PDB file of C-alpha atoms and ligand atoms in Angstrom:
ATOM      1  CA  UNK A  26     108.085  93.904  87.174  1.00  0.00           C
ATOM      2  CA  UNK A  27     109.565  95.666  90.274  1.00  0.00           C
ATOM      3  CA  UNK A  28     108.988  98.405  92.902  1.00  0.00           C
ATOM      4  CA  UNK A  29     111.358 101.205  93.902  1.00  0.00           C
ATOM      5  CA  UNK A  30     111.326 101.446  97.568  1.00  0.00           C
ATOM      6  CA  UNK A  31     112.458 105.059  99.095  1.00  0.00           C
ATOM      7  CA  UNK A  32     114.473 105.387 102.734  1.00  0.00           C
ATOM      8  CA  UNK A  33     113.126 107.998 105.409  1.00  0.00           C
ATOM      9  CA  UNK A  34     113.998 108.215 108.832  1.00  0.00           C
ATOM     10  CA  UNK A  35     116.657 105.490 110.637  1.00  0.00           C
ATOM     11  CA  UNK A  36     117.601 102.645 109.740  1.00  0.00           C
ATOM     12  CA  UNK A  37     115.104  99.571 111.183  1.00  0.00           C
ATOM     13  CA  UNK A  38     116.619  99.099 115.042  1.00  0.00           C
ATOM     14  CA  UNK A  39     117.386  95.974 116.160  1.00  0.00           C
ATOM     15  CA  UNK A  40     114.076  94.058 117.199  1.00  0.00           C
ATOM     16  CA  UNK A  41     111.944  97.152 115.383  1.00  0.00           C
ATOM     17  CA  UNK A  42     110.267  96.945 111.612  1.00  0.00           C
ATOM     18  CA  UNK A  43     110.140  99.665 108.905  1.00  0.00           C
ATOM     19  CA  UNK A  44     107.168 101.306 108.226  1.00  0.00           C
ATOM     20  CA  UNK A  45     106.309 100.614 103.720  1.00  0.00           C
ATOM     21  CA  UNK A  46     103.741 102.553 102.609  1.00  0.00           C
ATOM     22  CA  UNK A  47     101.727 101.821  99.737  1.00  0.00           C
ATOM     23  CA  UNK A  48     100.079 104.589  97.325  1.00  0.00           C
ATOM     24  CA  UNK A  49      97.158 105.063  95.546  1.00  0.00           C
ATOM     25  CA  UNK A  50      96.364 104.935  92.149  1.00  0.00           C
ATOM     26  CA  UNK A  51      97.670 106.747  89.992  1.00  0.00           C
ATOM     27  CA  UNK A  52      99.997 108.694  92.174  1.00  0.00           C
ATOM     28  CA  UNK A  53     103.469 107.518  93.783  1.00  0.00           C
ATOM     29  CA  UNK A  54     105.282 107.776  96.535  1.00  0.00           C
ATOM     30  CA  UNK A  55     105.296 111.344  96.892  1.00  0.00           C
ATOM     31  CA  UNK A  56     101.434 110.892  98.277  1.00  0.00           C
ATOM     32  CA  UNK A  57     102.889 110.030 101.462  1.00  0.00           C
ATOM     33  CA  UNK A  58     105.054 113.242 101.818  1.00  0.00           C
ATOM     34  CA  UNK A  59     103.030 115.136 104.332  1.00  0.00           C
ATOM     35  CA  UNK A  60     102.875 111.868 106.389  1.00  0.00           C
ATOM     36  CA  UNK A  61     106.232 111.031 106.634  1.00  0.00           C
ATOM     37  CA  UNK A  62     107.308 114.459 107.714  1.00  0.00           C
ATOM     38  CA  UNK A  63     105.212 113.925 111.091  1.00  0.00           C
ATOM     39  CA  UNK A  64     107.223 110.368 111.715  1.00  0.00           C
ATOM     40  CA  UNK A  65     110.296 111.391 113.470  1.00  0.00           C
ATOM     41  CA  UNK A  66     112.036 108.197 114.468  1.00  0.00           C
ATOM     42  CA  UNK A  67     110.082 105.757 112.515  1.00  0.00           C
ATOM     43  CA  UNK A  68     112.330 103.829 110.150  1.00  0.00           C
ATOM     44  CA  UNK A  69     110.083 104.373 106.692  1.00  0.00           C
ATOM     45  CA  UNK A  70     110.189 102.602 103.020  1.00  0.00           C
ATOM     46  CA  UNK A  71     108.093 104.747 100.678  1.00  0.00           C
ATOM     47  CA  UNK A  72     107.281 102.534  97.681  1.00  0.00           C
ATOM     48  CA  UNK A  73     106.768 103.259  93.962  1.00  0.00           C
ATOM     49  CA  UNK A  74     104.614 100.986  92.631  1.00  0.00           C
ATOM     50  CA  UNK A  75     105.667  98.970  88.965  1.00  0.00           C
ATOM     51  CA  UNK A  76     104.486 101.955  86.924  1.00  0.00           C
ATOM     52  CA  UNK A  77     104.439 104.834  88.661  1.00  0.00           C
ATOM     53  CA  UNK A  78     107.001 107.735  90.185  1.00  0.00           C
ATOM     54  CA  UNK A  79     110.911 105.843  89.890  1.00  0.00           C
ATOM     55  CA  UNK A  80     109.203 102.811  88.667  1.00  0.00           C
ATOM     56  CA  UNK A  81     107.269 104.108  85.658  1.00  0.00           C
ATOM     57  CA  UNK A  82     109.125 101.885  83.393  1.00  0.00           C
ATOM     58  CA  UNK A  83     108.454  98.869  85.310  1.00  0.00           C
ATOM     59  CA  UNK A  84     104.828  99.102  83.937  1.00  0.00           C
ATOM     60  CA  UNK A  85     103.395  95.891  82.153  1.00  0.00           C
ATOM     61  CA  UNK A  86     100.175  97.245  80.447  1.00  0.00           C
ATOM     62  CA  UNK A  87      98.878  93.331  79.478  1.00  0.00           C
ATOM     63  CA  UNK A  88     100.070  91.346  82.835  1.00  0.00           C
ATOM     64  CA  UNK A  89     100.271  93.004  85.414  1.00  0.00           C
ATOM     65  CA  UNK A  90      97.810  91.585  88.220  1.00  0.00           C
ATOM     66  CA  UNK A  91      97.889  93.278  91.976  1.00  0.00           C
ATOM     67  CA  UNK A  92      99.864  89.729  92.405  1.00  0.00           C
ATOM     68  CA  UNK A  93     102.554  90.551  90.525  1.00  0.00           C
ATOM     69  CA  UNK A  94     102.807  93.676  92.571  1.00  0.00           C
ATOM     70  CA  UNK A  95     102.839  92.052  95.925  1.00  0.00           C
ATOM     71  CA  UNK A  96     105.574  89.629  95.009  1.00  0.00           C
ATOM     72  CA  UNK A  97     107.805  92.352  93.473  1.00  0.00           C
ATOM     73  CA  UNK A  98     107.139  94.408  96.862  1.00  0.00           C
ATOM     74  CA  UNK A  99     107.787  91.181  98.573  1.00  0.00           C
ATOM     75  CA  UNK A 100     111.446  90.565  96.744  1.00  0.00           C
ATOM     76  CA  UNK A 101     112.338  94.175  96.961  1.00  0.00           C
ATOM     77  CA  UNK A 102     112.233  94.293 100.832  1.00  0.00           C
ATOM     78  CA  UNK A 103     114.030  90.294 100.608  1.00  0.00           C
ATOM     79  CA  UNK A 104     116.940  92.420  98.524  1.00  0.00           C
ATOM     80  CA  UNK A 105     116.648  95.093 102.028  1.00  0.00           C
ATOM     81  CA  UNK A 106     117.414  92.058 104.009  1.00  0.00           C
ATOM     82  CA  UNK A 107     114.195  92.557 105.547  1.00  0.00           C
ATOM     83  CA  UNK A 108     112.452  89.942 107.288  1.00  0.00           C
ATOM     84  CA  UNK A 109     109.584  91.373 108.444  1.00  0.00           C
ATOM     85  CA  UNK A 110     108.164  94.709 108.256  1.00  0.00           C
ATOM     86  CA  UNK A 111     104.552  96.942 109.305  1.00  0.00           C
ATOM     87  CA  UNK A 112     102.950  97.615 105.718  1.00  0.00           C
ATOM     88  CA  UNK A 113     100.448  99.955 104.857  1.00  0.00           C
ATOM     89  CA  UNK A 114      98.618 101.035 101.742  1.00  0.00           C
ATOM     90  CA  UNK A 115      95.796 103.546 100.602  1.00  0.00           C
ATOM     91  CA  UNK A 116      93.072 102.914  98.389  1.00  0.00           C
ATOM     92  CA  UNK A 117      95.197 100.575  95.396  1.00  0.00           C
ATOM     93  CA  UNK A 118      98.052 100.155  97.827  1.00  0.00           C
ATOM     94  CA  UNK A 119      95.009  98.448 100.450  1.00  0.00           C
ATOM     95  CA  UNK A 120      94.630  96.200  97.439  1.00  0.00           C
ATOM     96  CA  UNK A 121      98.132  95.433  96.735  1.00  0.00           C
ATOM     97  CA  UNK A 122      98.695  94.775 101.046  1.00  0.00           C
ATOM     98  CA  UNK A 123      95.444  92.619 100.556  1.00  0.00           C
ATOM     99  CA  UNK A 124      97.557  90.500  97.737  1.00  0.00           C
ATOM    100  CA  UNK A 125     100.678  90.748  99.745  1.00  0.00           C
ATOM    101  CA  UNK A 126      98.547  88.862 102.981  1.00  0.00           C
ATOM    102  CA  UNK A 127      97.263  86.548 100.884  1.00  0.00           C
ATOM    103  CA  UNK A 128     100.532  85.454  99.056  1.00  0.00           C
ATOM    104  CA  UNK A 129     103.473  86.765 101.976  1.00  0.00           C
ATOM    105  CA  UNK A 130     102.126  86.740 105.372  1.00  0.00           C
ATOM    106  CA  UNK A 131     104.751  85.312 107.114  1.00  0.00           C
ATOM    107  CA  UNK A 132     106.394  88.730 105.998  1.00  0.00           C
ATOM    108  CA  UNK A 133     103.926  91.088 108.556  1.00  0.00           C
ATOM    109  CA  UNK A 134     104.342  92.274 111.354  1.00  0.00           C
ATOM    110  CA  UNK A 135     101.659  94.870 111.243  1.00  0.00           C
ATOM    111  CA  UNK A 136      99.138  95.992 108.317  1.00  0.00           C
ATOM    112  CA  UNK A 137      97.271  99.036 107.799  1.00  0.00           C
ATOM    113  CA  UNK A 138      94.219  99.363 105.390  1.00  0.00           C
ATOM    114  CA  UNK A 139      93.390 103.167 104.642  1.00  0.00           C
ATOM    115  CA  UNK A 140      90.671 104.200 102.481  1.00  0.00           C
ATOM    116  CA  UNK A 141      90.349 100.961 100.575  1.00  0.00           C
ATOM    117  CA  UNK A 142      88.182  97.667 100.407  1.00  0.00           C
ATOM    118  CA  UNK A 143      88.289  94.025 100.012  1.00  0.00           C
ATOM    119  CA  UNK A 144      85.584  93.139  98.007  1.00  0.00           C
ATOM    120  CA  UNK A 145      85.736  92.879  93.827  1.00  0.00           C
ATOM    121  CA  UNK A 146      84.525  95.409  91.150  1.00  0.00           C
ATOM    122  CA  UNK A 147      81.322  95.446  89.704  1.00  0.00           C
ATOM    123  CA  UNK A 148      80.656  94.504  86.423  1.00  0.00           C
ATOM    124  CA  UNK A 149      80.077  98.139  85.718  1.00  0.00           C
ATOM    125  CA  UNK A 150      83.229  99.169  87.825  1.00  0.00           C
ATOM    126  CA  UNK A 151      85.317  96.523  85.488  1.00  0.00           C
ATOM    127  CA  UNK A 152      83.890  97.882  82.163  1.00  0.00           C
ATOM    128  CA  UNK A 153      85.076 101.318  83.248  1.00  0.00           C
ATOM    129  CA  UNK A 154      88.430 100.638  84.429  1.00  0.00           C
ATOM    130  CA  UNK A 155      89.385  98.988  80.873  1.00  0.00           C
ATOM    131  CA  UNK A 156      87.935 101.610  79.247  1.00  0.00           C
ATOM    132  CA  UNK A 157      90.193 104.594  81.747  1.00  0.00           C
ATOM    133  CA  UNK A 158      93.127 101.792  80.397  1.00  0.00           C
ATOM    134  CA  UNK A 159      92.434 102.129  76.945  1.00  0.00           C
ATOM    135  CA  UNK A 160      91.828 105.837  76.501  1.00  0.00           C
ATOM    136  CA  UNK A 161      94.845 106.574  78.806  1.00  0.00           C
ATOM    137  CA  UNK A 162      97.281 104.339  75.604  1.00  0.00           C
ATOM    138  CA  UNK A 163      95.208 105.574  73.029  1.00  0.00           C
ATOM    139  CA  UNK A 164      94.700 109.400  73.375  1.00  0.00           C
ATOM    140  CA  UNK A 165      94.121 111.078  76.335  1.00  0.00           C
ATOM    141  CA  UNK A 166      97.437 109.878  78.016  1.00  0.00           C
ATOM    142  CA  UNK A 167      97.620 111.335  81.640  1.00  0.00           C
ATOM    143  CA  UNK A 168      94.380 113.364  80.880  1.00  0.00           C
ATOM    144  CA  UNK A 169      92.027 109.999  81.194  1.00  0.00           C
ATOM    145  CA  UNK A 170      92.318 109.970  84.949  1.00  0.00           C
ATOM    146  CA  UNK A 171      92.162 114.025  85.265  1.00  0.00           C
ATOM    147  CA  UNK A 172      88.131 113.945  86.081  1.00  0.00           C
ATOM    148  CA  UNK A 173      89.337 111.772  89.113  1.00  0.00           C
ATOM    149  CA  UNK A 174      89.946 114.752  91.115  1.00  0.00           C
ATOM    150  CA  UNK A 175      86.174 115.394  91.991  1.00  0.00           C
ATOM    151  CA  UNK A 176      86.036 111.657  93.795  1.00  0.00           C
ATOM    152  CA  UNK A 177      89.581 111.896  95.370  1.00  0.00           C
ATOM    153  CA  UNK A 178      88.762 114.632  97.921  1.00  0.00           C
ATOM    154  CA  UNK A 179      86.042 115.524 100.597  1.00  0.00           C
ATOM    155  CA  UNK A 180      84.152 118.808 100.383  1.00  0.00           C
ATOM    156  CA  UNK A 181      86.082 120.099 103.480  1.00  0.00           C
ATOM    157  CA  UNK A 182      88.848 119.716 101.462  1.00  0.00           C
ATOM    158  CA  UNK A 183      87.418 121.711  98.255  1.00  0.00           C
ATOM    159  CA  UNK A 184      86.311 124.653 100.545  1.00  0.00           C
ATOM    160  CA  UNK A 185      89.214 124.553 103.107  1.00  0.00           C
ATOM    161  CA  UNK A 186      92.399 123.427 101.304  1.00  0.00           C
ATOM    162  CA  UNK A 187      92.606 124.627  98.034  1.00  0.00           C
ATOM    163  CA  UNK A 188      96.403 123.783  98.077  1.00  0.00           C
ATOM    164  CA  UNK A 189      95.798 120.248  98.588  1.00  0.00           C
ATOM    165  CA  UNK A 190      93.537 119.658  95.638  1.00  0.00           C
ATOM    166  CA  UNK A 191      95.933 121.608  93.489  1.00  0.00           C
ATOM    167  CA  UNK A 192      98.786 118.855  94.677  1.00  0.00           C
ATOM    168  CA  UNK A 193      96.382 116.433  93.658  1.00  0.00           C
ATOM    169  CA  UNK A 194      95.858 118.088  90.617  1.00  0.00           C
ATOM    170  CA  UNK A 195      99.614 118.178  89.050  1.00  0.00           C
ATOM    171  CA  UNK A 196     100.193 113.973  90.231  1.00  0.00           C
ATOM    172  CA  UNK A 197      96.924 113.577  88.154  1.00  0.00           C
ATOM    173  CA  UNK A 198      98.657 115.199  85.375  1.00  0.00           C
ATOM    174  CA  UNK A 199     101.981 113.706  86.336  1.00  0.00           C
ATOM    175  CA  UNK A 200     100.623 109.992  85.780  1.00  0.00           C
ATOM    176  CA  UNK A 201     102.022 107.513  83.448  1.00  0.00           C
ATOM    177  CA  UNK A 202     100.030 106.281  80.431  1.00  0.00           C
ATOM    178  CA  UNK A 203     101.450 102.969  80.847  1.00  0.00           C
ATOM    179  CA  UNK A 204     101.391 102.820  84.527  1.00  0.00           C
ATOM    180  CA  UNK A 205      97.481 104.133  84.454  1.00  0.00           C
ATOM    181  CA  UNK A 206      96.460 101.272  81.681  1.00  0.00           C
ATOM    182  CA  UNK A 207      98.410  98.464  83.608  1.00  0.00           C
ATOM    183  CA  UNK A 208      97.141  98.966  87.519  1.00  0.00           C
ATOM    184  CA  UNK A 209      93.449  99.602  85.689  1.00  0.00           C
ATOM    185  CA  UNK A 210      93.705  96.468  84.052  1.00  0.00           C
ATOM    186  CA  UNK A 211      95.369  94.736  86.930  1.00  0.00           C
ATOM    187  CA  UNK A 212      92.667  96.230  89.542  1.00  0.00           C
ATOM    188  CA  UNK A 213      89.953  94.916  87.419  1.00  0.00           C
ATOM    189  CA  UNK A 214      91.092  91.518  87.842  1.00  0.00           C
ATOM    190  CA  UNK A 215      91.152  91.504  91.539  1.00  0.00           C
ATOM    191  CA  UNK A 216      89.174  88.608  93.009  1.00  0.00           C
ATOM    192  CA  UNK A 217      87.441  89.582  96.808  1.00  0.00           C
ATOM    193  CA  UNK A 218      90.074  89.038  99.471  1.00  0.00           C
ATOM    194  CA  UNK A 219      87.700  89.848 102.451  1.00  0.00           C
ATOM    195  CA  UNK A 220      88.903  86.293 103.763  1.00  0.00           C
ATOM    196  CA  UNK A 221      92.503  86.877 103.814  1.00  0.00           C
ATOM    197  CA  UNK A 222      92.036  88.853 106.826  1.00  0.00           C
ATOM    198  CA  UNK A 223      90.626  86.177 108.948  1.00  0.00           C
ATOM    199  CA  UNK A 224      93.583  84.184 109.379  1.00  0.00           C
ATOM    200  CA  UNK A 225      95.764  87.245 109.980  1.00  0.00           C
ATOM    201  CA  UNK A 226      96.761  87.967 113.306  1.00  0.00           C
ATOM    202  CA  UNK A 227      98.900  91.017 113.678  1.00  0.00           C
ATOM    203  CA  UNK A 228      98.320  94.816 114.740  1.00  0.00           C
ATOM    204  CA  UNK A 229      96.169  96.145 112.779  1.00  0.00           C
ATOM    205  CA  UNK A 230      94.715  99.929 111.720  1.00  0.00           C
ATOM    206  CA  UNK A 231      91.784 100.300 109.178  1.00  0.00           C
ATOM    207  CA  UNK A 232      91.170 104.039 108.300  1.00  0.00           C
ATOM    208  CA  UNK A 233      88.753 105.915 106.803  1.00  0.00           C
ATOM    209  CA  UNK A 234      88.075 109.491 105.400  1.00  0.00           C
ATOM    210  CA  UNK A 235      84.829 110.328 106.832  1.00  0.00           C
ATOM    211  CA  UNK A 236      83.794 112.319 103.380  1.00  0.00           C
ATOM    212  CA  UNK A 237      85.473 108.993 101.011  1.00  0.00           C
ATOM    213  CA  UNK A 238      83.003 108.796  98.437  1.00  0.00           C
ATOM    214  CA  UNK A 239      84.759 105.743  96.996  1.00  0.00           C
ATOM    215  CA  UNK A 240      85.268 102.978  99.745  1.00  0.00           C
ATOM    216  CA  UNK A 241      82.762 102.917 102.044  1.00  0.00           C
ATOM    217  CA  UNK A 242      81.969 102.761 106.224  1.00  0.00           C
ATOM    218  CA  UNK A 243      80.873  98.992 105.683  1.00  0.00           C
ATOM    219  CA  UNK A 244      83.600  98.083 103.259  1.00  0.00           C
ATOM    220  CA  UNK A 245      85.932  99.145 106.846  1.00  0.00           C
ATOM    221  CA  UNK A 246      83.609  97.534 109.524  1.00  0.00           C
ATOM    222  CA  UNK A 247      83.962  94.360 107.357  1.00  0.00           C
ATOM    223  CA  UNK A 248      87.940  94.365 107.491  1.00  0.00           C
ATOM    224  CA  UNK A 249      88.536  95.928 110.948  1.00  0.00           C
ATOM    225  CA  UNK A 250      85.772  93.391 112.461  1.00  0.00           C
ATOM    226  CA  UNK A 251      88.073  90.064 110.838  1.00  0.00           C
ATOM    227  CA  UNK A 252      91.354  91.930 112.160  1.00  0.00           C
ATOM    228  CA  UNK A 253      89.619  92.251 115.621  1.00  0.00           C
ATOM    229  CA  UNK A 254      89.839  96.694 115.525  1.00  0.00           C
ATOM    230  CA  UNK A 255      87.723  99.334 115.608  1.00  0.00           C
ATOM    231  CA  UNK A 256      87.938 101.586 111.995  1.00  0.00           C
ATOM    232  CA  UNK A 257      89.443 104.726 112.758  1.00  0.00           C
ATOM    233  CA  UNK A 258      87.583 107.548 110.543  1.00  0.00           C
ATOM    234  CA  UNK A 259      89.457 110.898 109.754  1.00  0.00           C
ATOM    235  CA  UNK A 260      86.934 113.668 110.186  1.00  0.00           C
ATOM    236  CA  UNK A 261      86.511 116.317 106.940  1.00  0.00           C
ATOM    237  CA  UNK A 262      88.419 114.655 104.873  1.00  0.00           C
ATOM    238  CA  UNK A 263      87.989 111.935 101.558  1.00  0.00           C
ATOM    239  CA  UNK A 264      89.681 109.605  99.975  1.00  0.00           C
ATOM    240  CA  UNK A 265      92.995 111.165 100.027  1.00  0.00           C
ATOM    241  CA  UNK A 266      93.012 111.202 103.517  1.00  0.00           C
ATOM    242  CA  UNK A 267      97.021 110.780 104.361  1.00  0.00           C
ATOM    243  CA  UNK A 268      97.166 113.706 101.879  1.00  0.00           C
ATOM    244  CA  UNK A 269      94.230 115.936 103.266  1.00  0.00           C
ATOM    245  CA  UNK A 270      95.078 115.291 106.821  1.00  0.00           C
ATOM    246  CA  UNK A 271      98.743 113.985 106.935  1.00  0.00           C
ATOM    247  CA  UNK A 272      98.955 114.925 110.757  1.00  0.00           C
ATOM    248  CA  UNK A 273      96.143 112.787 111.526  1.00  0.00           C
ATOM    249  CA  UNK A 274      97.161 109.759 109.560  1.00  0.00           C
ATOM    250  CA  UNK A 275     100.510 109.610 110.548  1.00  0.00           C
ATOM    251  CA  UNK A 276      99.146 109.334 114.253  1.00  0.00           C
ATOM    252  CA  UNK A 277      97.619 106.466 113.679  1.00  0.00           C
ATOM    253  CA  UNK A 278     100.467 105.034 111.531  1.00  0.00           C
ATOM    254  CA  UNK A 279     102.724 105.859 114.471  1.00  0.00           C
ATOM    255  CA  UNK A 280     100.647 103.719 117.160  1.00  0.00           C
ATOM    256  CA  UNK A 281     100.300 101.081 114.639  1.00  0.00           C
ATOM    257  CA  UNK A 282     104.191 100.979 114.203  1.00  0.00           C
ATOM    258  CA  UNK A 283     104.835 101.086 117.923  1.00  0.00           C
ATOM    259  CA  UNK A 284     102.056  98.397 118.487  1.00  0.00           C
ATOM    260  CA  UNK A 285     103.781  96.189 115.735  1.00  0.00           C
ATOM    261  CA  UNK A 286     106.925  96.834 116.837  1.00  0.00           C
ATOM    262  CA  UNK A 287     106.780  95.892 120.846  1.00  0.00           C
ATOM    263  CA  UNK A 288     105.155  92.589 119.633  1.00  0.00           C
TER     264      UNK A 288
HETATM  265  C1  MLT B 149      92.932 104.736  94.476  1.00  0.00           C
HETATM  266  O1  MLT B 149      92.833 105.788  95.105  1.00  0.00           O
HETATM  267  O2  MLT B 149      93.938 104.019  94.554  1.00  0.00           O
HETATM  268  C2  MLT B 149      91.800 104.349  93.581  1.00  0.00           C
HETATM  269  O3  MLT B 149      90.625 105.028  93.951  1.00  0.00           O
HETATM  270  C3  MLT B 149      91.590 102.868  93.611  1.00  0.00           C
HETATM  271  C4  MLT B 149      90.515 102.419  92.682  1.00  0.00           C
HETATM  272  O4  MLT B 149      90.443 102.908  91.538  1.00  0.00           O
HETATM  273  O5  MLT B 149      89.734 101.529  93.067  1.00  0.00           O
END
C-alpha cells in the first residue's frame, strides 16, 4: 500500500508547510491541475492515491480501508522529511484527510474539506458501492463508474463548460479496475468521523459546490461549525468544484495555506 506524491512549485521554506492535495474518486492527481496552475509560490504535493494515476498498482482490492490510505500518505510525507504540512482533499480525499485527523494529527498544520462529508454510507449507499466494485473486476472495467459523470458536475457546468465535462469524461474512462473495486470497498467501510473534528484545532477551509448533488450544505455546516469556520460555497459549480472552478478554489486554498503557514 503506498501513495505517489507529485512536486509543484518551491520547495517548503523554512518555517512554511506544503500544500498535499487529495483527489477524488476515481480520478488522480491530475484533478488538481487547473488548481495548481493559479498557486504561484505555494510549495505543493499532488498525491496519487494507492490505486489510481502513478499508484495504480498499489491497489489492494480486499484490504484496503481509507486507514490504510492515511497511514501510507502519512509515511510518504515522513520519507519527504516532512513534519508537518496543510492537507486538503475533495470528495474521497475529504475522507481519506478525515482518516488522516483521526490517526496523524500531530502531522497538520492546516486541513481543508472540499465537497465531501463526515458521516457513514447508508445501507443502500454500501450495497451500491460493492456492487460499482464488483462489476468494475468482473466486466465493465473502467466503464462501471462511466454513468458517474451526470452526479460529478453542476448544470452550469453542462451548459457553460462543455470542455470540463469532457476532461471528466476521459479520467472516468482512464480509471483503474483495481483501483475503482478497492477505494469502493474501502469507502464502504468508513465509520462517521464527524467527531474527529472537534478536537482539531488548526486553520481550517470547508468548501462547497453550490450545485454538489452528492455532499450536501448540512453535511459542511456540520464540519465547518466543529472547526470553528464559515463553509465557503463555490457558486455554479458541483461536485468537481476545484475542476469546474479551479480559480476559485485555489483562492481559498491559498488563504488557507497562508493562514496555516503564519501560525
Ligand atoms: C468522490 O468524488 O470522491 C466520490 O463522489 C466519493 C464517493 O463516492 O462518496
Amino acid at each position: 500500500m503506498s501513495v505517489v506524491i507529485h512536486g509543484h512549485g518551491p520547495a517548503p521554506a523554512q518555517g512554511s508547510v506544503p500544500l498535499v492535495l487529495l483527489h477524488g474518486f476515481p480520478l488522480d492527481r491530475r484533478m488538481w491541475d487547473g488548481v495548481i496552475e493559479h498557486l504561484d509560490g505555494v510549495p505543493i504535493y499532488a498525491v496519487d492515491l494507492p490505486g489510481f494515476g502513478a499508484a495504480a498498482d498499489a491497489a489492494e482490492p480486499t484490504g484496503a480501508t481509507l486507514e490504510s490510505f492515511a497511514d501510507a500518505l502519512a509515511q510518504a510525507l515522513h520519507e519527504r522529511g516532512v513534519q508537518q504540512a496543510v492537507i486538503a482533499g475533495l470528495s474521497m480525499g475529504g475522507y481519506v484527510l478525515l482518516a488522516f485527523i483521526e490517526r496523524h494529527p500531530q502531522l497538520l498544520a492546516g486541513v481543508g474539506l472540499l465537497d465531501t462529508k463526515a458521516s457513514a454510507d447508508t445501507v443502500e449507499a454500501r450495497a451500491a458501492r460493492l456492487a460499482v466494485a464488483r462489476n468494475a473486476l468482473d466486466e465493465a472495467g473502467s466503464g462501471a463508474v462511466a454513468a458517474m459523470i451526470e452526479s460529478l458536475v453542476g448544470p452550469a457546468t453542462v451548459s457553460t463548460r462543455p470542455a470540463v465535462v469532457e476532461q471528466l469524461r476521459s479520467w472516468l474512462a482512464d480509471a483503474p479496475p483495481p483501483g475503482i473495486a478497492a477505494a469502493q470497498r474501502a469507502m464502504a467501510v468508513r465509520p462517521d468521523r464527524l467527531e474527529v473534528l472537534r478536537a482539531l484545532d488548526v486553520p481550517a477551509l470547508v468548501l462547497r459546490g453550490e450545485q454538489d448533488s452528492l455532499s450536501g450544505p448540512e453535511e459542511h455546516e456540520a464540519m465547518a461549525a466543529l472547526l470553528n469556520t464559515e463553509v465557503v460555497t463555490v457558486p455554479d459549480v458541483g461536485h468537481m468544484s476545484a475542476v469546474e472552478d479551479a480559480a476559485s478554489v485555489a483562492e481559498a486554498l491559498a488563504d488557507l495555506h497562508r493562514r496555516a503557514s503564519a501560525q
